[in-house]
Tab-separated table of C-alpha atoms in Angstrom:
chain	number	residue	atom	x	y	z
A	372	MET	CA	25.770	55.546	-108.356
A	373	ASP	CA	22.691	53.321	-108.052
A	374	THR	CA	23.520	50.103	-106.174
A	375	SER	CA	20.107	48.443	-106.397
A	376	GLY	CA	21.345	45.978	-109.049
A	377	VAL	CA	23.768	43.127	-108.637
A	378	THR	CA	25.983	43.568	-105.590
A	379	HIS	CA	29.540	42.520	-104.933
A	380	ILE	CA	28.251	39.867	-102.529
A	381	ASP	CA	25.807	38.527	-105.159
A	382	ILE	CA	28.726	38.067	-107.548
A	383	VAL	CA	30.931	36.414	-104.934
A	384	ARG	CA	28.151	34.011	-103.933
A	385	ALA	CA	27.481	33.097	-107.580
A	386	ILE	CA	31.195	32.491	-108.172
A	387	GLU	CA	31.392	30.356	-105.054
A	388	ARG	CA	28.409	28.214	-106.165
A	389	LEU	CA	29.844	27.942	-109.663
A	390	HIS	CA	33.184	26.811	-108.256
A	391	ARG	CA	31.500	24.151	-106.116
A	392	ARG	CA	29.467	22.854	-109.085
A	393	SER	CA	32.612	22.701	-111.238
A	394	LEU	CA	34.376	20.623	-108.573
A	395	ASP	CA	31.296	18.358	-108.391
A	396	LEU	CA	31.488	17.842	-112.163
A	397	ILE	CA	35.194	17.029	-112.003
A	398	ARG	CA	34.559	14.606	-109.130
A	399	ALA	CA	31.872	12.826	-111.178
A	400	ASP	CA	34.172	12.758	-114.220
A	401	LEU	CA	36.991	11.253	-112.142
A	402	ILE	CA	34.665	8.563	-110.780
A	403	GLN	CA	33.414	7.749	-114.268
A	404	ALA	CA	37.006	7.520	-115.538
A	405	GLY	CA	37.969	5.231	-112.635
A	406	VAL	CA	40.392	7.760	-111.152
A	407	ASP	CA	40.226	7.573	-107.374
A	408	ASP	CA	43.652	8.750	-106.272
A	409	LEU	CA	43.179	12.528	-106.394
A	410	SER	CA	40.651	15.223	-105.643
A	411	PRO	CA	39.035	17.734	-108.006
A	412	SER	CA	41.153	20.483	-106.424
A	413	GLN	CA	44.287	18.493	-107.198
A	414	VAL	CA	43.123	18.155	-110.824
A	415	MET	CA	42.796	21.940	-110.991
A	416	MET	CA	46.324	22.194	-109.603
A	417	LEU	CA	47.522	20.075	-112.550
A	418	PHE	CA	45.957	22.622	-114.915
A	419	THR	CA	47.637	25.449	-113.002
A	420	ILE	CA	51.003	23.725	-113.471
A	421	GLY	CA	50.265	23.435	-117.175
A	422	PRO	CA	52.597	22.195	-119.910
A	423	GLY	CA	55.797	23.827	-118.642
A	424	GLU	CA	57.905	23.632	-115.539
A	425	LEU	CA	57.616	26.051	-112.654
A	426	SER	CA	58.680	26.551	-109.076
A	427	VAL	CA	56.456	25.627	-106.180
A	428	ARG	CA	56.404	29.327	-105.222
A	429	ASP	CA	55.101	30.256	-108.701
A	430	LEU	CA	52.407	27.587	-108.440
A	431	ILE	CA	51.222	28.932	-105.110
A	432	GLU	CA	51.121	32.496	-106.452
A	433	ARG	CA	49.402	31.586	-109.743
A	434	GLY	CA	46.795	29.344	-108.198
A	435	TYR	CA	46.231	31.295	-105.004
A	436	TYR	CA	46.879	28.178	-102.930
A	437	LEU	CA	47.706	28.248	-99.252
A	438	GLY	CA	51.175	26.936	-98.509
A	439	SER	CA	50.106	24.007	-96.322
A	440	ASN	CA	47.329	22.917	-98.717
A	441	ALA	CA	49.657	23.216	-101.706
A	442	SER	CA	52.367	21.184	-99.957
A	443	TYR	CA	49.922	18.399	-99.102
A	444	SER	CA	48.448	18.321	-102.622
A	445	LEU	CA	51.872	18.379	-104.271
A	446	LYS	CA	53.030	15.502	-102.065
A	447	ARG	CA	49.949	13.474	-103.083
A	448	LEU	CA	50.420	14.327	-106.780
A	449	VAL	CA	54.073	13.236	-106.661
A	450	GLU	CA	53.182	9.994	-104.817
A	451	ALA	CA	50.491	9.208	-107.410
A	452	ASP	CA	52.908	9.986	-110.293
A	453	TYR	CA	50.903	12.911	-111.733
A	454	ILE	CA	53.786	15.357	-111.358
A	455	ILE	CA	57.561	15.217	-111.227
A	456	ARG	CA	59.290	17.276	-108.562
A	457	THR	CA	62.993	18.084	-108.788
A	458	ALA	CA	65.368	20.368	-106.926
A	459	SER	CA	66.181	23.617	-108.697
A	460	GLU	CA	69.609	23.702	-110.362
A	461	ARG	CA	70.275	27.231	-109.054
A	462	ASP	CA	68.871	26.851	-105.535
A	463	ARG	CA	68.701	23.325	-104.110
A	464	ARG	CA	66.202	24.523	-101.473
A	465	SER	CA	63.717	25.432	-104.206
A	466	ALA	CA	61.662	22.739	-105.951
A	467	ARG	CA	60.655	22.672	-109.629
A	468	ILE	CA	57.567	20.786	-110.759
A	469	ARG	CA	56.130	19.606	-114.055
A	470	LEU	CA	53.427	17.218	-115.205
A	471	SER	CA	54.345	13.593	-115.743
A	472	GLU	CA	52.959	11.673	-118.706
A	473	LYS	CA	50.178	10.403	-116.414
A	474	GLY	CA	49.359	13.996	-115.416
A	475	ARG	CA	49.283	15.150	-119.055
A	476	GLN	CA	46.983	12.265	-119.995
A	477	LEU	CA	44.564	13.117	-117.187
A	478	CYS	CA	44.507	16.789	-118.230
A	479	ASP	CA	43.824	15.728	-121.829
A	480	LEU	CA	40.935	13.540	-120.650
A	481	ILE	CA	39.420	16.362	-118.577
A	482	ARG	CA	39.781	18.754	-121.551
A	483	GLN	CA	37.886	16.306	-123.770
A	484	ILE	CA	35.097	15.975	-121.207
A	485	ASP	CA	35.033	19.765	-120.817
A	486	LYS	CA	34.146	20.169	-124.490
A	487	GLY	CA	30.801	18.564	-123.718
A	488	TYR	CA	30.149	21.036	-120.896
A	489	TYR	CA	31.035	23.900	-123.225
A	490	GLN	CA	28.410	22.664	-125.678
A	491	LEU	CA	25.789	22.707	-122.905
A	492	VAL	CA	26.376	26.452	-122.507
A	493	VAL	CA	27.331	27.540	-126.021
A	494	ARG	CA	24.911	26.548	-128.753
A	495	ASN	CA	25.500	29.428	-131.188
A	496	GLU	CA	27.764	32.402	-131.952
A	497	ALA	CA	25.814	34.807	-129.734
A	498	GLU	CA	26.235	32.507	-126.726
A	499	ALA	CA	29.948	32.107	-127.526
A	500	ARG	CA	30.326	35.917	-127.476
A	501	GLU	CA	28.383	36.123	-124.190
A	502	LEU	CA	30.647	33.531	-122.603
A	503	GLU	CA	33.754	35.387	-123.792
A	504	SER	CA	32.337	38.632	-122.405
A	505	THR	CA	31.597	36.940	-119.087
A	506	PHE	CA	35.172	35.647	-118.931
A	507	ARG	CA	36.576	39.136	-119.613
A	508	THR	CA	34.312	40.571	-116.902
A	509	LEU	CA	35.466	37.961	-114.385
A	510	LYS	CA	39.118	38.696	-115.231
A	511	ARG	CA	38.415	42.424	-114.758
A	512	LEU	CA	36.834	41.714	-111.362
A	513	GLU	CA	39.857	39.643	-110.369
A	514	GLN	CA	42.213	42.472	-111.332
A	515	ALA	CA	40.123	45.115	-109.564
A	516	TRP	CA	39.818	43.053	-106.393
A	517	SER	CA	43.544	42.231	-106.441
A	518	SER	CA	44.374	45.921	-106.815
A	519	ALA	CA	41.942	46.879	-104.066
A	520	LEU	CA	43.578	44.365	-101.767
A	521	ARG	CA	47.122	45.275	-102.743
A	522	TYR	CA	46.691	49.038	-102.692
A	523	ARG	CA	43.606	49.284	-100.474
A	524	GLU	CA	41.880	51.339	-103.171
A	525	LEU	CA	38.458	51.244	-101.637
A	526	PRO	CA	36.007	53.723	-103.172
A	527	SER	CA	34.543	56.476	-101.039
A	528	ASP	CA	30.786	56.895	-100.518
A	529	GLU	CA	30.785	60.089	-102.589
């Protein structure tokens, strides 16, 4: 197989830069909205929590957060009233979390702002299809890399 095209490292570096730019945009949006009590990463955690209720363990697994970072962010989000944390009915040692009304309102605001960013990238049907294809490719990369890590399915040089 010819490897002179885009490499794994090229993709990872592009994703990393894209992630940093997205956090910069969220930071600017928060400043413009007068929100100064949480970070862009904590906003993304709100989106990972989503509209339902889930355990802290599920949040960490879904969002790929480190335990100590997740604990700190969750503590801050509870203190700032963006999420509600309760003990699980079945296991009092396990915490359940869900968005508060304040958290839902912030997510709605960020979604509205995001529509403008979407329009910067998608100006016609062809660009919409390209963006959908890019998303599917990124999801496929995530699955392949997760499998490679989980099962150590590294390809041979043959």
